Amino acid sequence: MLNEARYEYIIGILTDLININTTKSANNETEAARYLQEKCQIMGMECELYEPFRGKGSLVATINGRKQDSIALYCHLDTDDCIDIDSWQFSPLEATSICDCIFGRGAIDCKGLAAVWMGVLDRIIQEEIVPQKTIKFFAVCDEESGGEKGLRWLIDNTNHFENINLVLSEGGGFPVQSDEKTYFTVQTGERERITIKKSYNKKNILENLNQVAIEEGIEAKAFNLDTKDYLTHVKSENNLKKKRKIDTENFYNFMFDYHEDNIFIYKMPFTGMKDIVKEEYIIEHMQTGPVKDLSCYLDIIQKKLLKIDDGYRILPFVTPGFSDNRYFRLQGIDTIGFFPLDINNHVSGVHGINEYITKESIELSVEILYHLIKSIAF
């Protein structure tokens, strides 16, 4: 259980971050980066703030370990713009605390994770034990706009990434239920996007080749047997009809998005496209990096979840959207997307209206992520 003082510390940081407008259109991440820099300096961390483009600031803060080998704790400071403001229950750019919930843009994506990382780092530093591995905290700009001015710039222009073995990031952690178990998604990869010309006349071949890729995903280490177990429940007519779920189509080799001029194919990173679509039809191929064997880390998460509740399971999963995680994976760095939330914390507000995070989610994420870092870095 999270003690009250640390919870209030986390809530204070989250409140302050939400109150700093870092929506895409505001171009104001530097203010949030400087705020976190001050907090990290108070903790005694080494800090470097980069602002290669006006308003686009990113922070890198470090706890030096006995070794140069590092783990990275990632979050981003920018948020999506606030749509349909009149439909929000509270002002999206002012943090509102009510009934053990914090409402506001970024409460989950991704200022909530930033505040949780600050709480975890504060706890680690107060223990006054030097970790074996160096711990780097990245709070970056521009993720919602593609990351070119944020994480991509840092990778291209700094040496912070030379010794990183593992990144803990966003992209997973929201729970889904079966009748007996609660599955916590863990992002092990992201789908690649291939843009092809609408004139491509063999798209029916792709659709006919499309199939559930669970066995291929298990072999590639993107999924595990818990993923297969969950998929069995999804296919059942009587299960999960009224519960939050991940639909079967998310486990197919391909997902298609048809536009007036182009077709977007979102394919599993372990699925080949050679000889299926000729080069002259491909407009763009956005790669997301290889899927790697993360089982040693996933086992740590699973064991911790079982200690909390014997009905908790992990759900390794390949997400359909893009995040900064692809930049880490393209560097060959093990990357896990995992920000665990309470089952009652709805996530529909992310990029929507009435985004919020609950006290239970904060307590759960701090407990699990702190344990994971202690198991890996100490």
Short mmCIF file of C-alpha atoms in Angstrom, two decimals:
data_model
loop_
_atom_site.label_atom_id
_atom_site.label_comp_id
_atom_site.label_asym_id
_atom_site.label_seq_id
_atom_site.Cartn_x
_atom_site.Cartn_y
_atom_site.Cartn_z
CA MET A 1 0.00 0.00 0.00
CA LEU A 2 1.28 3.46 -0.93
CA ASN A 3 1.79 5.67 2.11
CA GLU A 4 -0.24 8.87 2.20
CA ALA A 5 2.75 11.22 1.98
CA ARG A 6 4.04 9.62 -1.22
CA TYR A 7 0.57 9.53 -2.73
CA GLU A 8 0.14 13.24 -2.03
CA TYR A 9 3.56 13.89 -3.57
CA ILE A 10 2.51 12.09 -6.75
CA ILE A 11 -0.87 13.82 -6.87
CA GLY A 12 0.80 17.19 -6.37
CA ILE A 13 3.10 16.61 -9.33
CA LEU A 14 0.27 15.30 -11.51
CA THR A 15 -1.88 18.31 -10.63
CA ASP A 16 0.89 20.74 -11.50
CA LEU A 17 1.62 18.96 -14.79
CA ILE A 18 -2.02 18.97 -15.87
CA ASN A 19 -2.19 22.68 -15.06
CA ILE A 20 0.67 23.31 -17.51
CA ASN A 21 -0.88 23.39 -20.98
CA THR A 22 1.22 21.07 -23.14
CA THR A 23 -1.39 20.17 -25.73
CA LYS A 24 -0.06 19.68 -29.26
CA SER A 25 -1.19 23.12 -30.36
CA ALA A 26 0.33 24.87 -27.31
CA ASN A 27 3.97 24.03 -28.16
CA ASN A 28 4.84 24.36 -24.47
CA GLU A 29 6.54 21.17 -23.27
CA THR A 30 9.62 23.09 -22.09
CA GLU A 31 7.68 24.54 -19.15
CA ALA A 32 6.75 21.04 -17.96
CA ALA A 33 10.31 19.79 -18.52
CA ARG A 34 11.71 22.63 -16.39
CA TYR A 35 9.18 21.89 -13.67
CA LEU A 36 10.27 18.24 -13.50
CA GLN A 37 13.92 19.28 -13.69
CA GLU A 38 13.49 21.31 -10.50
CA LYS A 39 11.84 18.37 -8.75
CA CYS A 40 14.57 15.95 -9.89
CA GLN A 41 17.33 18.33 -8.79
CA ILE A 42 15.75 18.53 -5.34
CA MET A 43 16.02 14.73 -5.21
CA GLY A 44 19.70 15.00 -6.14
CA MET A 45 19.46 13.60 -9.66
CA GLU A 46 21.74 14.70 -12.48
CA CYS A 47 19.63 16.58 -15.01
CA GLU A 48 20.02 17.68 -18.60
CA LEU A 49 17.33 19.68 -20.36
CA TYR A 50 17.31 19.92 -24.15
CA GLU A 51 15.31 22.41 -26.22
CA PRO A 52 16.41 22.05 -29.86
CA PHE A 53 13.19 23.69 -31.04
CA ARG A 54 11.43 26.53 -29.29
CA GLY A 55 8.93 25.19 -26.77
CA LYS A 56 9.99 21.59 -27.43
CA GLY A 57 11.87 20.74 -24.25
CA SER A 58 12.83 17.27 -23.02
CA LEU A 59 14.38 16.22 -19.71
CA VAL A 60 16.87 13.43 -19.03
CA ALA A 61 17.52 12.80 -15.32
CA THR A 62 19.89 10.15 -13.99
CA ILE A 63 20.51 8.05 -10.88
CA ASN A 64 24.02 6.72 -11.34
CA GLY A 65 24.51 3.04 -10.61
CA ARG A 66 27.60 0.94 -10.01
CA LYS A 67 27.56 -0.03 -13.70
CA GLN A 68 27.07 1.92 -16.91
CA ASP A 69 24.41 -0.56 -18.01
CA SER A 70 21.13 1.34 -17.74
CA ILE A 71 17.38 1.00 -17.65
CA ALA A 72 15.20 3.84 -18.90
CA LEU A 73 11.91 5.07 -17.46
CA TYR A 74 10.03 6.86 -20.23
CA CYS A 75 7.10 9.28 -20.40
CA HIS A 76 6.10 12.15 -22.67
CA LEU A 77 5.04 15.63 -21.64
CA ASP A 78 2.82 16.64 -24.55
CA THR A 79 -0.83 15.66 -24.73
CA ASP A 80 -3.43 15.44 -27.42
CA ASP A 81 -5.54 18.55 -27.95
CA CYS A 82 -8.81 18.86 -26.03
CA ILE A 83 -11.71 17.96 -28.26
CA ASP A 84 -15.32 18.94 -27.54
CA ILE A 85 -14.41 20.95 -24.42
CA ASP A 86 -18.07 21.70 -23.63
CA SER A 87 -18.65 17.96 -23.12
CA TRP A 88 -16.01 17.69 -20.39
CA GLN A 89 -17.35 17.38 -16.87
CA PHE A 90 -14.47 19.60 -15.69
CA SER A 91 -12.03 21.92 -17.42
CA PRO A 92 -9.52 19.65 -19.22
CA LEU A 93 -6.59 22.03 -18.64
CA GLU A 94 -7.15 22.37 -14.89
CA ALA A 95 -6.65 19.35 -12.64
CA THR A 96 -9.79 18.48 -10.68
CA SER A 97 -9.70 16.08 -7.73
CA ILE A 98 -12.96 14.42 -6.80
CA CYS A 99 -13.88 11.02 -5.31
CA ASP A 100 -10.24 9.83 -5.34
CA CYS A 101 -9.94 10.64 -9.05
CA ILE A 102 -7.88 13.26 -10.86
CA PHE A 103 -9.51 14.64 -14.02
CA GLY A 104 -7.67 16.54 -16.74
CA ARG A 105 -5.94 16.17 -20.09
CA GLY A 106 -2.95 13.89 -19.64
CA ALA A 107 -4.16 12.28 -16.42
CA ILE A 108 -3.30 8.92 -18.00
CA ASP A 109 -1.58 9.83 -21.29
CA CYS A 110 1.05 10.55 -20.22
CA LYS A 111 1.34 12.94 -17.27
CA GLY A 112 -0.05 10.27 -14.98
CA LEU A 113 2.89 8.02 -15.82
CA ALA A 114 5.30 10.95 -15.40
CA ALA A 115 3.99 11.55 -11.88
CA VAL A 116 4.16 7.84 -11.04
CA TRP A 117 7.79 7.69 -12.20
CA MET A 118 8.57 10.66 -9.97
CA GLY A 119 7.05 8.85 -7.00
CA VAL A 120 9.02 5.69 -7.76
CA LEU A 121 12.28 7.64 -8.18
CA ASP A 122 11.71 9.53 -4.95
CA ARG A 123 11.21 6.26 -3.08
CA ILE A 124 14.36 4.73 -4.59
CA ILE A 125 16.48 7.77 -3.71
CA GLN A 126 15.16 7.95 -0.14
CA GLU A 127 16.27 4.36 0.43
CA GLU A 128 19.88 5.53 -0.13
CA ILE A 129 20.93 2.30 -1.84
CA VAL A 130 23.08 2.67 -4.95
CA PRO A 131 21.58 0.57 -7.76
CA GLN A 132 23.69 -1.86 -9.75
CA LYS A 133 22.38 -0.41 -13.00
CA THR A 134 22.10 3.27 -13.84
CA ILE A 135 18.51 4.53 -13.99
CA LYS A 136 17.62 7.17 -16.60
CA PHE A 137 14.35 9.09 -16.56
CA PHE A 138 13.17 10.49 -19.91
CA ALA A 139 10.36 13.07 -19.98
CA VAL A 140 10.18 14.07 -23.63
CA CYS A 141 8.27 16.34 -25.97
CA ASP A 142 6.50 15.85 -29.29
CA GLU A 143 5.30 12.25 -28.94
CA GLU A 144 1.75 13.07 -29.99
CA SER A 145 3.12 14.71 -33.16
CA GLY A 146 5.41 11.83 -34.14
CA GLY A 147 8.43 12.28 -31.86
CA GLU A 148 10.81 13.78 -34.42
CA LYS A 149 11.54 16.82 -32.23
CA GLY A 150 11.61 14.80 -29.03
CA LEU A 151 12.88 11.26 -28.58
CA ARG A 152 14.09 10.91 -32.17
CA TRP A 153 16.17 14.09 -31.79
CA LEU A 154 17.64 12.85 -28.48
CA ILE A 155 18.65 9.54 -30.06
CA ASP A 156 20.30 11.29 -33.00
CA ASN A 157 22.07 14.01 -30.99
CA THR A 158 22.98 12.66 -27.53
CA ASN A 159 24.78 9.62 -26.11
CA HIS A 160 22.18 8.74 -23.48
CA PHE A 161 21.16 5.55 -25.27
CA GLU A 162 24.50 3.78 -25.61
CA ASN A 163 24.17 1.56 -22.53
CA ILE A 164 20.40 1.20 -22.15
CA ASN A 165 19.34 -2.45 -21.88
CA LEU A 166 15.65 -1.98 -21.11
CA VAL A 167 12.98 0.70 -21.47
CA LEU A 168 9.83 0.79 -19.34
CA SER A 169 7.26 2.92 -21.10
CA GLU A 170 3.60 3.56 -21.93
CA GLY A 171 1.51 1.57 -24.38
CA GLY A 172 0.08 -1.18 -22.17
CA GLY A 173 -1.25 -1.80 -18.69
CA PHE A 174 -4.97 -1.31 -19.22
CA PRO A 175 -6.85 -4.35 -17.91
CA VAL A 176 -9.42 -6.49 -19.70
CA GLN A 177 -11.54 -9.23 -18.16
CA SER A 178 -12.73 -12.73 -18.78
CA ASP A 179 -15.23 -14.38 -16.47
CA GLU A 180 -12.56 -15.46 -13.99
CA LYS A 181 -9.38 -13.53 -14.76
CA THR A 182 -8.17 -9.98 -15.23
CA TYR A 183 -5.57 -9.58 -17.96
CA PHE A 184 -3.17 -6.63 -17.91
CA THR A 185 -1.98 -5.75 -21.39
CA VAL A 186 1.77 -5.50 -21.92
CA GLN A 187 2.94 -3.91 -25.16
CA THR A 188 5.66 -6.10 -26.68
CA GLY A 189 5.57 -4.49 -30.12
CA GLU A 190 3.69 -2.19 -32.47
CA ARG A 191 2.20 -2.93 -35.87
CA GLU A 192 4.08 -1.65 -38.90
CA ARG A 193 2.17 0.56 -41.31
CA ILE A 194 2.46 0.05 -45.04
CA THR A 195 0.77 2.64 -47.26
CA ILE A 196 -0.09 1.34 -50.72
CA LYS A 197 -1.75 2.90 -53.74
CA LYS A 198 -5.50 2.54 -54.02
CA SER A 199 -4.90 1.22 -57.55
CA TYR A 200 -3.40 -1.96 -56.08
CA ASN A 201 -5.71 -4.59 -57.55
CA LYS A 202 -4.87 -7.58 -55.39
CA LYS A 203 -6.02 -6.41 -51.98
CA ASN A 204 -8.42 -9.37 -51.92
CA ILE A 205 -5.34 -11.63 -51.83
CA LEU A 206 -4.18 -9.89 -48.67
CA GLU A 207 -7.61 -10.19 -47.12
CA ASN A 208 -7.73 -13.90 -47.97
CA LEU A 209 -4.28 -14.41 -46.43
CA ASN A 210 -5.37 -12.64 -43.26
CA GLN A 211 -5.73 -14.90 -40.23
CA VAL A 212 -5.36 -14.96 -36.47
CA ALA A 213 -1.62 -14.93 -35.85
CA ILE A 214 -1.56 -16.26 -32.31
CA GLU A 215 0.77 -19.22 -32.94
CA GLU A 216 3.15 -17.10 -35.02
CA GLY A 217 3.07 -14.46 -32.30
CA ILE A 218 3.91 -16.98 -29.60
CA GLU A 219 6.81 -18.28 -31.67
CA ALA A 220 8.06 -14.71 -32.20
CA LYS A 221 7.72 -14.01 -28.43
CA ALA A 222 5.19 -11.22 -29.06
CA PHE A 223 2.50 -13.29 -27.31
CA ASN A 224 2.43 -16.07 -24.74
CA LEU A 225 0.01 -18.77 -23.62
CA ASP A 226 -1.96 -16.23 -21.58
CA THR A 227 -2.56 -14.31 -24.81
CA LYS A 228 -3.88 -17.51 -26.37
CA ASP A 229 -6.05 -18.18 -23.34
CA TYR A 230 -7.52 -14.68 -23.52
CA LEU A 231 -8.22 -15.04 -27.25
CA THR A 232 -10.17 -18.23 -26.54
CA HIS A 233 -12.45 -16.24 -24.23
CA VAL A 234 -12.87 -13.45 -26.80
CA LYS A 235 -14.04 -15.97 -29.40
CA SER A 236 -16.60 -17.41 -27.01
CA GLU A 237 -20.13 -16.22 -27.71
CA ASN A 238 -20.97 -15.86 -24.04
CA ASN A 239 -17.84 -14.15 -22.75
CA LEU A 240 -16.88 -10.48 -22.56
CA LYS A 241 -19.92 -9.15 -24.38
CA LYS A 242 -20.47 -6.30 -21.96
CA LYS A 243 -16.91 -5.92 -20.70
CA ARG A 244 -13.91 -3.98 -21.88
CA LYS A 245 -12.09 -6.21 -24.34
CA ILE A 246 -9.62 -6.45 -27.18
CA ASP A 247 -11.42 -7.78 -30.24
CA THR A 248 -10.28 -10.78 -32.27
CA GLU A 249 -9.32 -8.59 -35.25
CA ASN A 250 -6.45 -7.19 -33.19
CA PHE A 251 -4.77 -10.61 -33.36
CA TYR A 252 -4.93 -10.93 -37.16
CA ASN A 253 -1.84 -10.57 -39.35
CA PHE A 254 -3.24 -7.47 -41.02
CA MET A 255 -5.61 -4.62 -40.22
CA PHE A 256 -6.86 -2.51 -43.15
CA ASP A 257 -7.81 1.14 -43.32
CA TYR A 258 -9.22 2.24 -46.69
CA HIS A 259 -8.96 5.89 -47.78
CA GLU A 260 -9.85 7.73 -50.96
CA ASP A 261 -6.37 7.54 -52.45
CA ASN A 262 -4.48 5.02 -50.31
CA ILE A 263 -4.82 1.82 -48.34
CA PHE A 264 -3.12 1.56 -44.97
CA ILE A 265 -2.07 -1.95 -43.97
CA TYR A 266 -1.16 -2.39 -40.32
CA LYS A 267 0.76 -5.64 -40.12
CA MET A 268 2.25 -7.61 -37.27
CA PRO A 269 6.01 -6.92 -37.03
CA PHE A 270 6.71 -10.65 -37.32
CA THR A 271 4.61 -11.05 -40.50
CA GLY A 272 6.41 -10.87 -43.84
CA MET A 273 5.15 -8.97 -46.88
CA LYS A 274 7.73 -10.13 -49.41
CA ASP A 275 6.24 -11.06 -52.78
CA ILE A 276 2.76 -10.05 -51.58
CA VAL A 277 2.83 -6.36 -52.52
CA LYS A 278 5.18 -5.17 -55.26
CA GLU A 279 7.47 -2.24 -54.49
CA GLU A 280 5.88 0.03 -57.08
CA TYR A 281 2.62 -0.03 -55.13
CA ILE A 282 4.19 0.85 -51.77
CA ILE A 283 4.15 4.57 -50.92
CA GLU A 284 5.56 4.32 -47.39
CA HIS A 285 6.64 1.61 -44.96
CA MET A 286 6.76 2.77 -41.34
CA GLN A 287 8.78 0.24 -39.36
CA THR A 288 8.50 -0.22 -35.62
CA GLY A 289 11.48 -2.42 -34.76
CA PRO A 290 11.81 -6.12 -34.00
CA VAL A 291 9.89 -8.09 -31.41
CA LYS A 292 12.34 -9.46 -28.84
CA ASP A 293 12.18 -12.12 -26.15
CA LEU A 294 11.08 -10.20 -23.05
CA SER A 295 10.03 -13.26 -21.05
CA CYS A 296 12.51 -12.68 -18.22
CA TYR A 297 10.91 -9.28 -17.52
CA LEU A 298 7.36 -10.47 -18.12
CA ASP A 299 7.88 -13.24 -15.57
CA ILE A 300 8.74 -10.63 -12.93
CA ILE A 301 5.56 -8.70 -13.70
CA GLN A 302 3.44 -11.87 -13.65
CA LYS A 303 4.80 -13.01 -10.28
CA LYS A 304 4.09 -9.60 -8.76
CA LEU A 305 0.55 -9.56 -10.15
CA LEU A 306 -0.14 -13.00 -8.67
CA LYS A 307 0.92 -11.75 -5.24
CA ILE A 308 -1.66 -8.99 -5.52
CA ASP A 309 -4.47 -11.20 -6.86
CA ASP A 310 -4.29 -14.83 -8.00
CA GLY A 311 -6.70 -13.98 -10.83
CA TYR A 312 -4.35 -11.43 -12.41
CA ARG A 313 -2.53 -12.34 -15.63
CA ILE A 314 -0.38 -10.50 -18.14
CA LEU A 315 -1.54 -10.18 -21.75
CA PRO A 316 1.43 -9.66 -24.09
CA PHE A 317 0.05 -7.69 -27.00
CA VAL A 318 1.06 -5.89 -30.22
CA THR A 319 -0.66 -2.50 -30.38
CA PRO A 320 -2.12 -1.09 -33.62
CA GLY A 321 -1.05 2.53 -33.03
CA PHE A 322 2.34 4.21 -32.85
CA SER A 323 4.29 5.59 -29.91
CA ASP A 324 7.87 6.62 -29.20
CA ASN A 325 8.53 2.99 -28.29
CA ARG A 326 9.29 2.28 -31.93
CA TYR A 327 12.39 4.50 -31.74
CA PHE A 328 13.78 2.45 -28.87
CA ARG A 329 13.02 -0.85 -30.62
CA LEU A 330 14.62 0.37 -33.84
CA GLN A 331 17.79 0.87 -31.78
CA GLY A 332 17.57 -2.78 -30.70
CA ILE A 333 16.64 -1.89 -27.10
CA ASP A 334 14.28 -4.17 -25.14
CA THR A 335 11.11 -2.12 -24.64
CA ILE A 336 8.03 -2.85 -22.55
CA GLY A 337 4.87 -0.75 -22.65
CA PHE A 338 3.25 -1.16 -19.24
CA PHE A 339 1.40 1.42 -17.11
CA PRO A 340 -0.95 -0.77 -15.04
CA LEU A 341 -4.35 0.69 -14.22
CA ASP A 342 -7.15 -0.42 -11.94
CA ILE A 343 -9.93 -2.40 -13.61
CA ASN A 344 -12.47 0.32 -12.74
CA ASN A 345 -10.41 3.10 -14.32
CA HIS A 346 -12.02 3.68 -17.73
CA VAL A 347 -9.59 4.62 -20.50
CA SER A 348 -12.06 6.00 -23.05
CA GLY A 349 -11.04 9.52 -22.04
CA VAL A 350 -7.54 9.09 -23.46
CA HIS A 351 -7.59 11.30 -26.59
CA GLY A 352 -11.28 11.78 -25.78
CA ILE A 353 -13.24 13.58 -23.07
CA ASN A 354 -13.20 13.32 -19.26
CA GLU A 355 -9.76 11.70 -19.03
CA TYR A 356 -9.01 10.71 -15.44
CA ILE A 357 -6.93 8.45 -13.23
CA THR A 358 -7.98 6.85 -9.94
CA LYS A 359 -6.14 6.58 -6.65
CA GLU A 360 -6.26 2.80 -7.04
CA SER A 361 -4.49 3.01 -10.40
CA ILE A 362 -1.73 5.18 -8.97
CA GLU A 363 -1.23 2.84 -6.02
CA LEU A 364 -1.21 -0.25 -8.24
CA SER A 365 1.22 1.19 -10.79
CA VAL A 366 3.66 2.47 -8.18
CA GLU A 367 3.70 -0.88 -6.38
CA ILE A 368 4.26 -2.96 -9.53
CA LEU A 369 6.69 -0.63 -11.31
CA TYR A 370 8.77 -0.05 -8.17
CA HIS A 371 9.05 -3.82 -7.68
CA LEU A 372 10.00 -4.31 -11.34
CA ILE A 373 12.78 -1.70 -11.16
CA LYS A 374 14.12 -3.09 -7.89
CA SER A 375 14.21 -6.58 -9.39
CA ILE A 376 16.08 -5.46 -12.50
CA ALA A 377 18.32 -2.58 -11.43
CA PHE A 378 19.40 -3.63 -7.92
#
